[in-house]
mmCIF file of C-alpha atoms in Angstrom:
data_model
loop_
_atom_site.group_PDB
_atom_site.id
_atom_site.type_symbol
_atom_site.label_atom_id
_atom_site.label_comp_id
_atom_site.label_asym_id
_atom_site.label_seq_id
_atom_site.Cartn_x
_atom_site.Cartn_y
_atom_site.Cartn_z
ATOM 1 C CA UNK A 1 -162.785 -18.147 -29.223
ATOM 2 C CA UNK A 2 -165.079 -15.668 -28.860
ATOM 3 C CA UNK A 3 -168.738 -16.934 -28.244
ATOM 4 C CA UNK A 4 -172.110 -15.429 -27.728
ATOM 5 C CA UNK A 5 -174.601 -16.891 -25.308
ATOM 6 C CA UNK A 6 -178.312 -15.803 -25.787
ATOM 7 C CA UNK A 7 -180.236 -16.537 -22.806
ATOM 8 C CA UNK A 8 -184.392 -16.265 -22.765
ATOM 9 C CA UNK A 9 -187.309 -17.279 -20.417
ATOM 10 C CA UNK A 10 -188.307 -20.944 -21.371
ATOM 11 C CA UNK A 11 -191.578 -20.929 -23.431
ATOM 12 C CA UNK A 12 -194.482 -21.165 -21.286
ATOM 13 C CA UNK A 13 -193.064 -19.358 -18.526
ATOM 14 C CA UNK A 14 -195.024 -16.128 -17.842
ATOM 15 C CA UNK A 15 -192.513 -13.203 -19.076
ATOM 16 C CA UNK A 16 -193.840 -10.037 -17.744
ATOM 17 C CA UNK A 17 -190.692 -7.959 -18.860
ATOM 18 C CA UNK A 18 -191.480 -9.188 -22.476
ATOM 19 C CA UNK A 19 -195.235 -8.254 -22.013
ATOM 20 C CA UNK A 20 -194.386 -4.774 -20.454
ATOM 21 C CA UNK A 21 -192.459 -4.089 -23.759
ATOM 22 C CA UNK A 22 -195.180 -5.727 -25.778
ATOM 23 C CA UNK A 23 -197.381 -3.061 -24.498
ATOM 24 C CA UNK A 24 -195.470 -0.109 -24.820
ATOM 25 C CA UNK A 25 -195.026 -0.770 -28.273
ATOM 26 C CA UNK A 26 -198.467 0.311 -29.692
ATOM 27 C CA UNK A 27 -198.091 3.809 -27.980
ATOM 28 C CA UNK A 28 -195.030 4.321 -30.388
ATOM 29 C CA UNK A 29 -197.079 3.408 -33.445
ATOM 30 C CA UNK A 30 -196.071 -0.399 -33.671
ATOM 31 C CA UNK A 31 -199.222 -2.148 -33.974
ATOM 32 C CA UNK A 32 -199.464 -5.953 -34.068
ATOM 33 C CA UNK A 33 -196.280 -6.606 -32.497
ATOM 34 C CA UNK A 34 -196.448 -10.004 -30.469
ATOM 35 C CA UNK A 35 -194.640 -12.594 -28.796
ATOM 36 C CA UNK A 36 -192.034 -10.351 -27.125
ATOM 37 C CA UNK A 37 -189.580 -11.856 -24.856
ATOM 38 C CA UNK A 38 -186.757 -10.441 -23.058
ATOM 39 C CA UNK A 39 -183.582 -12.010 -22.270
ATOM 40 C CA UNK A 40 -179.922 -11.893 -21.426
ATOM 41 C CA UNK A 41 -176.639 -12.106 -23.514
ATOM 42 C CA UNK A 42 -173.594 -13.185 -22.344
ATOM 43 C CA UNK A 43 -170.153 -12.769 -24.233
ATOM 44 C CA UNK A 44 -167.084 -14.654 -23.565
ATOM 45 C CA UNK A 45 -163.272 -15.256 -24.865
ATOM 46 C CA UNK A 46 -162.809 -18.949 -24.354
ATOM 47 C CA UNK A 47 -159.564 -20.550 -24.762
ATOM 48 C CA UNK A 48 -159.518 -23.611 -27.307
ATOM 49 C CA UNK A 49 -161.326 -24.087 -30.509
ATOM 50 C CA UNK A 50 -163.134 -27.098 -31.596
ATOM 51 C CA UNK A 51 -164.631 -28.165 -28.284
ATOM 52 C CA UNK A 52 -165.619 -24.419 -27.076
ATOM 53 C CA UNK A 53 -169.217 -24.514 -27.932
ATOM 54 C CA UNK A 54 -169.722 -27.878 -26.075
ATOM 55 C CA UNK A 55 -167.666 -26.426 -23.134
ATOM 56 C CA UNK A 56 -169.653 -23.284 -23.197
ATOM 57 C CA UNK A 57 -173.065 -25.188 -23.210
ATOM 58 C CA UNK A 58 -171.590 -26.916 -20.103
ATOM 59 C CA UNK A 59 -171.244 -23.465 -18.496
ATOM 60 C CA UNK A 60 -174.587 -22.775 -19.363
ATOM 61 C CA UNK A 61 -176.000 -25.835 -17.647
ATOM 62 C CA UNK A 62 -173.905 -24.900 -14.522
ATOM 63 C CA UNK A 63 -173.941 -21.085 -14.110
ATOM 64 C CA UNK A 64 -174.816 -18.853 -16.999
ATOM 65 C CA UNK A 65 -178.691 -20.174 -17.399
ATOM 66 C CA UNK A 66 -180.727 -21.915 -14.884
ATOM 67 C CA UNK A 67 -182.091 -24.668 -17.284
ATOM 68 C CA UNK A 68 -185.410 -25.106 -15.158
ATOM 69 C CA UNK A 69 -186.475 -21.707 -16.310
ATOM 70 C CA UNK A 70 -184.353 -20.696 -19.165
ATOM 71 C CA UNK A 71 -183.182 -21.909 -22.499
ATOM 72 C CA UNK A 72 -179.946 -20.821 -24.251
ATOM 73 C CA UNK A 73 -178.174 -20.543 -27.466
ATOM 74 C CA UNK A 74 -174.387 -20.744 -28.015
ATOM 75 C CA UNK A 75 -172.993 -18.977 -30.931
ATOM 76 C CA UNK A 76 -169.286 -18.895 -31.747
ATOM 77 C CA UNK A 77 -168.610 -15.610 -33.290
ATOM 78 C CA UNK A 78 -164.716 -15.399 -34.311
ATOM 79 C CA UNK A 79 -161.056 -16.272 -33.178
ATOM 80 C CA UNK A 80 -160.634 -13.974 -30.335
ATOM 81 C CA UNK B 1 -166.853 -17.172 15.967
ATOM 82 C CA UNK B 2 -163.448 -18.110 14.619
ATOM 83 C CA UNK B 3 -164.945 -18.370 11.209
ATOM 84 C CA UNK B 4 -165.724 -14.705 11.055
ATOM 85 C CA UNK B 5 -163.770 -12.910 8.738
ATOM 86 C CA UNK B 6 -161.791 -9.971 10.346
ATOM 87 C CA UNK B 7 -163.448 -6.782 9.432
ATOM 88 C CA UNK B 8 -166.929 -8.221 9.404
ATOM 89 C CA UNK B 9 -168.486 -7.090 12.498
ATOM 90 C CA UNK B 10 -169.876 -9.702 14.918
ATOM 91 C CA UNK B 11 -173.283 -8.098 16.653
ATOM 92 C CA UNK B 12 -172.308 -5.382 19.171
ATOM 93 C CA UNK B 13 -171.804 -6.970 22.563
ATOM 94 C CA UNK B 14 -175.081 -6.763 24.635
ATOM 95 C CA UNK B 15 -173.988 -6.373 28.462
ATOM 96 C CA UNK B 16 -177.024 -8.050 29.174
ATOM 97 C CA UNK B 17 -177.589 -10.852 26.954
ATOM 98 C CA UNK B 18 -173.989 -11.701 26.908
ATOM 99 C CA UNK B 19 -174.224 -12.728 30.634
ATOM 100 C CA UNK B 20 -176.747 -15.404 29.727
ATOM 101 C CA UNK B 21 -175.301 -18.727 30.469
ATOM 102 C CA UNK B 22 -173.915 -20.357 27.379
ATOM 103 C CA UNK B 23 -176.418 -22.074 25.459
ATOM 104 C CA UNK B 24 -175.644 -25.745 23.962
ATOM 105 C CA UNK B 25 -177.269 -25.534 20.601
ATOM 106 C CA UNK B 26 -176.109 -23.185 17.922
ATOM 107 C CA UNK B 27 -177.519 -22.015 14.732
ATOM 108 C CA UNK B 28 -175.051 -20.904 11.989
ATOM 109 C CA UNK B 29 -176.024 -17.879 9.688
ATOM 110 C CA UNK B 30 -173.973 -17.706 6.502
ATOM 111 C CA UNK B 31 -172.759 -14.418 5.570
ATOM 112 C CA UNK B 32 -172.153 -13.621 2.019
ATOM 113 C CA UNK B 33 -170.918 -10.220 0.521
ATOM 114 C CA UNK B 34 -174.256 -8.565 -0.085
ATOM 115 C CA UNK B 35 -176.146 -10.287 2.708
ATOM 116 C CA UNK B 36 -178.455 -7.714 4.740
ATOM 117 C CA UNK B 37 -180.535 -9.455 7.035
ATOM 118 C CA UNK B 38 -178.003 -11.731 8.923
ATOM 119 C CA UNK B 39 -178.145 -9.496 12.045
ATOM 120 C CA UNK B 40 -181.854 -9.735 12.413
ATOM 121 C CA UNK B 41 -181.540 -13.789 11.706
ATOM 122 C CA UNK B 42 -178.921 -13.557 14.528
ATOM 123 C CA UNK B 43 -181.330 -11.604 16.949
ATOM 124 C CA UNK B 44 -184.137 -14.027 16.017
ATOM 125 C CA UNK B 45 -182.161 -16.808 16.928
ATOM 126 C CA UNK B 46 -180.952 -15.297 20.207
ATOM 127 C CA UNK B 47 -184.470 -14.604 21.377
ATOM 128 C CA UNK B 48 -185.397 -18.291 20.845
ATOM 129 C CA UNK B 49 -185.012 -20.167 24.366
ATOM 130 C CA UNK B 50 -181.987 -22.722 23.701
ATOM 131 C CA UNK B 51 -180.730 -21.346 20.632
ATOM 132 C CA UNK B 52 -177.390 -19.328 20.094
ATOM 133 C CA UNK B 53 -176.525 -17.845 16.533
ATOM 134 C CA UNK B 54 -173.009 -18.010 14.939
ATOM 135 C CA UNK B 55 -171.869 -16.302 11.967
ATOM 136 C CA UNK B 56 -170.358 -18.561 9.159
ATOM 137 C CA UNK B 57 -168.269 -16.394 6.423
ATOM 138 C CA UNK B 58 -169.339 -17.709 2.865
ATOM 139 C CA UNK B 59 -165.570 -18.050 1.933
ATOM 140 C CA UNK B 60 -164.830 -20.611 4.973
ATOM 141 C CA UNK B 61 -165.091 -24.302 4.558
ATOM 142 C CA UNK B 62 -166.210 -25.146 7.894
ATOM 143 C CA UNK B 63 -169.502 -25.217 9.767
ATOM 144 C CA UNK B 64 -167.774 -25.260 12.916
ATOM 145 C CA UNK B 65 -170.247 -27.718 14.492
ATOM 146 C CA UNK B 66 -173.410 -25.949 14.365
ATOM 147 C CA UNK B 67 -176.876 -27.769 14.892
ATOM 148 C CA UNK B 68 -178.895 -25.840 11.985
ATOM 149 C CA UNK B 69 -177.999 -23.432 9.488
ATOM 150 C CA UNK B 70 -179.729 -20.258 8.105
ATOM 151 C CA UNK B 71 -179.082 -18.864 4.761
ATOM 152 C CA UNK B 72 -180.283 -15.132 5.169
ATOM 153 C CA UNK B 73 -181.730 -12.633 2.886
ATOM 154 C CA UNK B 74 -179.808 -9.866 0.959
ATOM 155 C CA UNK B 75 -178.393 -9.617 -2.495
ATOM 156 C CA UNK B 76 -175.442 -12.156 -2.420
ATOM 157 C CA UNK B 77 -172.837 -11.274 -5.052
ATOM 158 C CA UNK B 78 -174.918 -8.349 -6.083
ATOM 159 C CA UNK B 79 -177.269 -10.740 -7.089
ATOM 160 C CA UNK B 80 -175.486 -10.602 -10.657
ATOM 161 C CA UNK B 81 -176.530 -13.072 -13.371
ATOM 162 C CA UNK B 82 -179.679 -14.661 -11.285
ATOM 163 C CA UNK B 83 -180.400 -14.114 -7.671
ATOM 164 C CA UNK B 84 -178.373 -16.797 -5.843
ATOM 165 C CA UNK B 85 -176.664 -18.012 -9.055
ATOM 166 C CA UNK B 86 -173.054 -17.314 -7.703
ATOM 167 C CA UNK B 87 -173.520 -17.548 -4.046
ATOM 168 C CA UNK B 88 -174.434 -21.194 -4.557
ATOM 169 C CA UNK B 89 -170.708 -21.889 -5.494
ATOM 170 C CA UNK B 90 -169.104 -20.463 -2.177
ATOM 171 C CA UNK B 91 -167.189 -22.787 -0.323
ATOM 172 C CA UNK B 92 -169.442 -22.595 2.754
ATOM 173 C CA UNK B 93 -172.386 -23.922 0.496
ATOM 174 C CA UNK B 94 -170.557 -27.318 0.029
ATOM 175 C CA UNK B 95 -170.628 -27.445 3.488
ATOM 176 C CA UNK B 96 -174.300 -26.723 3.810
ATOM 177 C CA UNK B 97 -175.290 -29.340 1.287
ATOM 178 C CA UNK B 98 -173.484 -31.914 2.831
ATOM 179 C CA UNK B 99 -175.101 -30.851 6.181
ATOM 180 C CA UNK B 100 -178.360 -30.801 4.687
ATOM 181 C CA UNK B 101 -177.855 -34.383 2.973
ATOM 182 C CA UNK B 102 -176.934 -35.695 6.502
ATOM 183 C CA UNK B 103 -180.548 -34.432 7.561
ATOM 184 C CA UNK B 104 -179.275 -31.194 9.273
ATOM 185 C CA UNK B 105 -181.847 -28.374 9.368
ATOM 186 C CA UNK B 106 -181.370 -25.568 7.009
ATOM 187 C CA UNK B 107 -183.565 -22.612 6.561
ATOM 188 C CA UNK B 108 -183.190 -20.311 3.646
ATOM 189 C CA UNK B 109 -184.991 -16.914 3.839
ATOM 190 C CA UNK B 110 -185.699 -14.725 0.724
ATOM 191 C CA UNK B 111 -182.030 -14.632 -0.937
ATOM 192 C CA UNK B 112 -181.509 -17.734 1.134
ATOM 193 C CA UNK B 113 -184.222 -19.295 -0.600
ATOM 194 C CA UNK B 114 -183.170 -18.281 -3.999
ATOM 195 C CA UNK B 115 -179.615 -19.802 -3.223
ATOM 196 C CA UNK B 116 -180.930 -23.115 -1.902
ATOM 197 C CA UNK B 117 -183.023 -23.402 -5.046
ATOM 198 C CA UNK B 118 -180.019 -22.591 -7.398
ATOM 199 C CA UNK B 119 -177.886 -25.124 -5.329
ATOM 200 C CA UNK B 120 -180.699 -27.929 -6.189
ATOM 201 C CA UNK B 121 -181.319 -28.286 -2.286
ATOM 202 C CA UNK B 122 -184.693 -27.135 -2.904
ATOM 203 C CA UNK B 123 -187.086 -27.590 -5.974
ATOM 204 C CA UNK B 124 -188.027 -24.849 -8.248
ATOM 205 C CA UNK B 125 -186.690 -21.447 -9.128
ATOM 206 C CA UNK B 126 -187.589 -17.898 -8.242
ATOM 207 C CA UNK B 127 -188.767 -15.604 -11.239
ATOM 208 C CA UNK B 128 -189.329 -11.769 -11.352
ATOM 209 C CA UNK B 129 -192.576 -10.695 -9.545
ATOM 210 C CA UNK B 130 -195.203 -10.812 -11.893
ATOM 211 C CA UNK B 131 -195.849 -7.219 -11.225
ATOM 212 C CA UNK B 132 -192.064 -6.242 -11.770
ATOM 213 C CA UNK B 133 -192.235 -4.262 -8.943
ATOM 214 C CA UNK B 134 -190.465 -4.749 -5.714
ATOM 215 C CA UNK B 135 -192.993 -5.533 -2.912
ATOM 216 C CA UNK B 136 -192.619 -4.703 0.569
ATOM 217 C CA UNK B 137 -195.779 -5.744 3.000
ATOM 218 C CA UNK B 138 -197.012 -7.721 5.707
ATOM 219 C CA UNK B 139 -198.997 -10.773 4.404
ATOM 220 C CA UNK B 140 -200.619 -13.792 6.021
ATOM 221 C CA UNK B 141 -199.072 -17.045 5.507
ATOM 222 C CA UNK B 142 -200.694 -20.353 5.968
ATOM 223 C CA UNK B 143 -198.812 -23.238 7.102
ATOM 224 C CA UNK B 144 -199.774 -26.316 5.337
ATOM 225 C CA UNK B 145 -197.818 -29.012 6.741
ATOM 226 C CA UNK B 146 -196.282 -29.251 10.201
ATOM 227 C CA UNK B 147 -194.034 -31.980 8.760
ATOM 228 C CA UNK B 148 -191.028 -29.778 8.624
ATOM 229 C CA UNK B 149 -188.160 -29.058 11.166
ATOM 230 C CA UNK B 150 -189.304 -25.495 10.940
ATOM 231 C CA UNK B 151 -192.955 -25.840 11.036
ATOM 232 C CA UNK B 152 -193.190 -28.919 13.570
ATOM 233 C CA UNK B 153 -194.915 -26.829 16.439
ATOM 234 C CA UNK B 154 -197.373 -25.208 14.296
ATOM 235 C CA UNK B 155 -200.980 -26.418 13.609
ATOM 236 C CA UNK B 156 -202.240 -27.083 10.098
ATOM 237 C CA UNK B 157 -203.787 -24.241 8.700
ATOM 238 C CA UNK B 158 -202.075 -21.972 11.336
ATOM 239 C CA UNK B 159 -201.828 -18.492 10.027
ATOM 240 C CA UNK B 160 -198.721 -16.330 10.586
ATOM 241 C CA UNK B 161 -198.183 -12.505 9.734
ATOM 242 C CA UNK B 162 -194.942 -12.097 8.085
ATOM 243 C CA UNK B 163 -193.258 -9.339 6.034
ATOM 244 C CA UNK B 164 -192.178 -9.733 2.426
ATOM 245 C CA UNK B 165 -189.699 -7.473 0.681
ATOM 246 C CA UNK B 166 -188.344 -8.768 -2.706
ATOM 247 C CA UNK B 167 -188.232 -8.433 -6.253
ATOM 248 C CA UNK B 168 -187.717 -11.849 -7.549
ATOM 249 C CA UNK B 169 -190.176 -13.985 -5.333
ATOM 250 C CA UNK B 170 -192.137 -15.832 -8.019
ATOM 251 C CA UNK B 171 -191.596 -19.423 -7.277
ATOM 252 C CA UNK B 172 -191.940 -21.634 -10.278
ATOM 253 C CA UNK B 173 -191.770 -25.374 -10.742
ATOM 254 C CA UNK B 174 -193.130 -27.062 -13.884
ATOM 255 C CA UNK B 175 -196.738 -28.425 -13.698
ATOM 256 C CA UNK B 176 -195.945 -32.276 -13.334
ATOM 257 C CA UNK B 177 -193.381 -31.469 -10.349
ATOM 258 C CA UNK B 178 -195.740 -29.173 -8.957
ATOM 259 C CA UNK B 179 -198.357 -31.997 -8.657
ATOM 260 C CA UNK B 180 -195.722 -34.301 -7.180
ATOM 261 C CA UNK B 181 -194.622 -31.572 -4.637
ATOM 262 C CA UNK B 182 -198.201 -31.181 -3.690
ATOM 263 C CA UNK B 183 -198.736 -34.804 -3.238
ATOM 264 C CA UNK B 184 -195.716 -35.373 -0.949
ATOM 265 C CA UNK B 185 -196.753 -32.269 1.272
ATOM 266 C CA UNK B 186 -193.639 -30.277 0.609
ATOM 267 C CA UNK B 187 -195.510 -27.015 -0.386
ATOM 268 C CA UNK B 188 -195.375 -26.370 3.212
ATOM 269 C CA UNK B 189 -196.384 -22.351 3.375
ATOM 270 C CA UNK B 190 -198.928 -20.858 1.511
ATOM 271 C CA UNK B 191 -199.790 -17.109 0.853
ATOM 272 C CA UNK B 192 -203.433 -16.779 2.428
ATOM 273 C CA UNK B 193 -206.063 -16.460 -0.605
ATOM 274 C CA UNK B 194 -205.734 -13.120 -2.219
ATOM 275 C CA UNK B 195 -202.388 -12.144 -0.886
ATOM 276 C CA UNK B 196 -199.956 -13.622 -3.185
ATOM 277 C CA UNK B 197 -197.557 -10.751 -3.530
ATOM 278 C CA UNK B 198 -195.533 -12.108 -6.349
ATOM 279 C CA UNK B 199 -197.675 -14.520 -8.436
ATOM 280 C CA UNK B 200 -195.821 -17.726 -7.191
ATOM 281 C CA UNK B 201 -197.214 -21.094 -8.825
ATOM 282 C CA UNK B 202 -200.269 -22.154 -6.557
ATOM 283 C CA UNK B 203 -199.464 -19.204 -4.041
ATOM 284 C CA UNK B 204 -196.528 -21.177 -2.657
ATOM 285 C CA UNK B 205 -194.800 -18.952 0.064
ATOM 286 C CA UNK B 206 -192.377 -21.702 1.356
ATOM 287 C CA UNK B 207 -191.367 -25.132 0.119
ATOM 288 C CA UNK B 208 -189.324 -28.110 1.560
ATOM 289 C CA UNK B 209 -187.176 -30.779 0.469
ATOM 290 C CA UNK B 210 -188.443 -34.336 0.758
ATOM 291 C CA UNK B 211 -186.850 -35.165 4.156
ATOM 292 C CA UNK B 212 -188.372 -32.120 5.387
ATOM 293 C CA UNK B 213 -184.997 -30.704 7.097
ATOM 294 C CA UNK B 214 -184.636 -27.981 4.272
ATOM 295 C CA UNK B 215 -187.073 -25.032 4.002
ATOM 296 C CA UNK B 216 -186.997 -22.156 1.830
ATOM 297 C CA UNK B 217 -189.480 -19.210 1.900
ATOM 298 C CA UNK B 218 -189.834 -15.806 0.592
ATOM 299 C CA UNK B 219 -191.377 -14.014 3.461
ATOM 300 C CA UNK B 220 -188.937 -12.885 6.312
ATOM 301 C CA UNK B 221 -189.673 -14.609 9.688
ATOM 302 C CA UNK B 222 -186.780 -12.870 11.217
ATOM 303 C CA UNK B 223 -188.519 -9.681 11.069
ATOM 304 C CA UNK B 224 -191.307 -11.031 12.708
ATOM 305 C CA UNK B 225 -190.177 -12.141 16.289
ATOM 306 C CA UNK B 226 -190.980 -9.086 18.201
ATOM 307 C CA UNK B 227 -194.483 -7.370 18.528
ATOM 308 C CA UNK B 228 -192.925 -3.910 18.075
ATOM 309 C CA UNK B 229 -192.260 -4.752 14.621
ATOM 310 C CA UNK B 230 -195.939 -5.501 14.140
ATOM 311 C CA UNK B 231 -195.897 -9.534 14.659
ATOM 312 C CA UNK B 232 -194.101 -11.943 16.546
ATOM 313 C CA UNK B 233 -195.708 -14.900 14.650
ATOM 314 C CA UNK B 234 -192.205 -16.357 13.432
ATOM 315 C CA UNK B 235 -191.374 -17.174 17.063
ATOM 316 C CA UNK B 236 -193.389 -20.450 15.933
ATOM 317 C CA UNK B 237 -191.062 -21.246 13.331
ATOM 318 C CA UNK B 238 -188.025 -20.565 15.380
ATOM 319 C CA UNK B 239 -189.589 -22.431 18.333
ATOM 320 C CA UNK B 240 -190.105 -25.490 16.427
ATOM 321 C CA UNK B 241 -186.491 -25.432 15.136
ATOM 322 C CA UNK B 242 -185.687 -25.434 19.059
ATOM 323 C CA UNK B 243 -188.175 -28.294 19.587
ATOM 324 C CA UNK B 244 -186.515 -30.325 16.756
ATOM 325 C CA UNK B 245 -183.180 -29.962 17.801
ATOM 326 C CA UNK B 246 -184.074 -30.573 21.409
ATOM 327 C CA UNK B 247 -185.814 -33.689 20.394
ATOM 328 C CA UNK B 248 -183.657 -35.133 17.794
ATOM 329 C CA UNK B 249 -180.605 -37.318 18.597
ATOM 330 C CA UNK B 250 -177.167 -35.703 17.736
ATOM 331 C CA UNK B 251 -176.724 -35.180 14.084
ATOM 332 C CA UNK B 252 -173.872 -36.929 12.777
ATOM 333 C CA UNK B 253 -171.530 -34.798 10.975
#
């Protein structure tokens, strides 16, 4: 199963990358954009089907994300 | 030196230093692919009376009976994913975790600090510097608590001039945990007022585990053991380790 994992800084943790992007947008004429956060995306082909999202969540807890500072979302895509 | 991978060069033999009678207390220095400060760490150890360095290859599963461990700075495994995230799964890190659990002194410097946090041997995590810039400068660091294997000889409040060089040095822990660490005296090292180079919580430069035998810090003591490099203040930290090891009864393996 093809799975996409979205990893972002946990809410409340200072995200200077997001802030830098937010400050750059008005220069291009995009006013009023707020709450910008920059994260990471991981895509994987994982053998199996039903239990895949749960196993990927386990991978997130152990390696793909650091749960202390990052939140993650597991999104099954299609059979790969 | 049996655990050195062939091809990973040991320090060049130094004719005079090599003739010094063999010392008995050895400090293991873990070498990952991408480590870059292991030679300076070895040099700092070698300059400390009573201590002798020994390199430990990350893929080996044997500490070789060392009395303390340093996880040095660098970019282990290219810092892919997150700094220290992949290095913590190296076979040698299992041994280091076991050693630390048995009370053995472990020092993580910069990338080594990141590895120890990722491995759960130290609290917190390291985030990109607030400035988003790589910082490389000399800073003053205050020893808040001498109750640590690496600060035992320091005076409370003592100031050490140490270099920092990192992009991911903003140590972070959730507020409630911070209070607890503060209360237990685990926030051992702090940047002097106004000198925090990375935006770390409560100006923390170094934090230890509850037992006081594991210390992680972002500044580089191994680059500050010789006045030639601008400061020899970190001799106090390595000297503390030597004193700790000299005073301690043999650590059970």
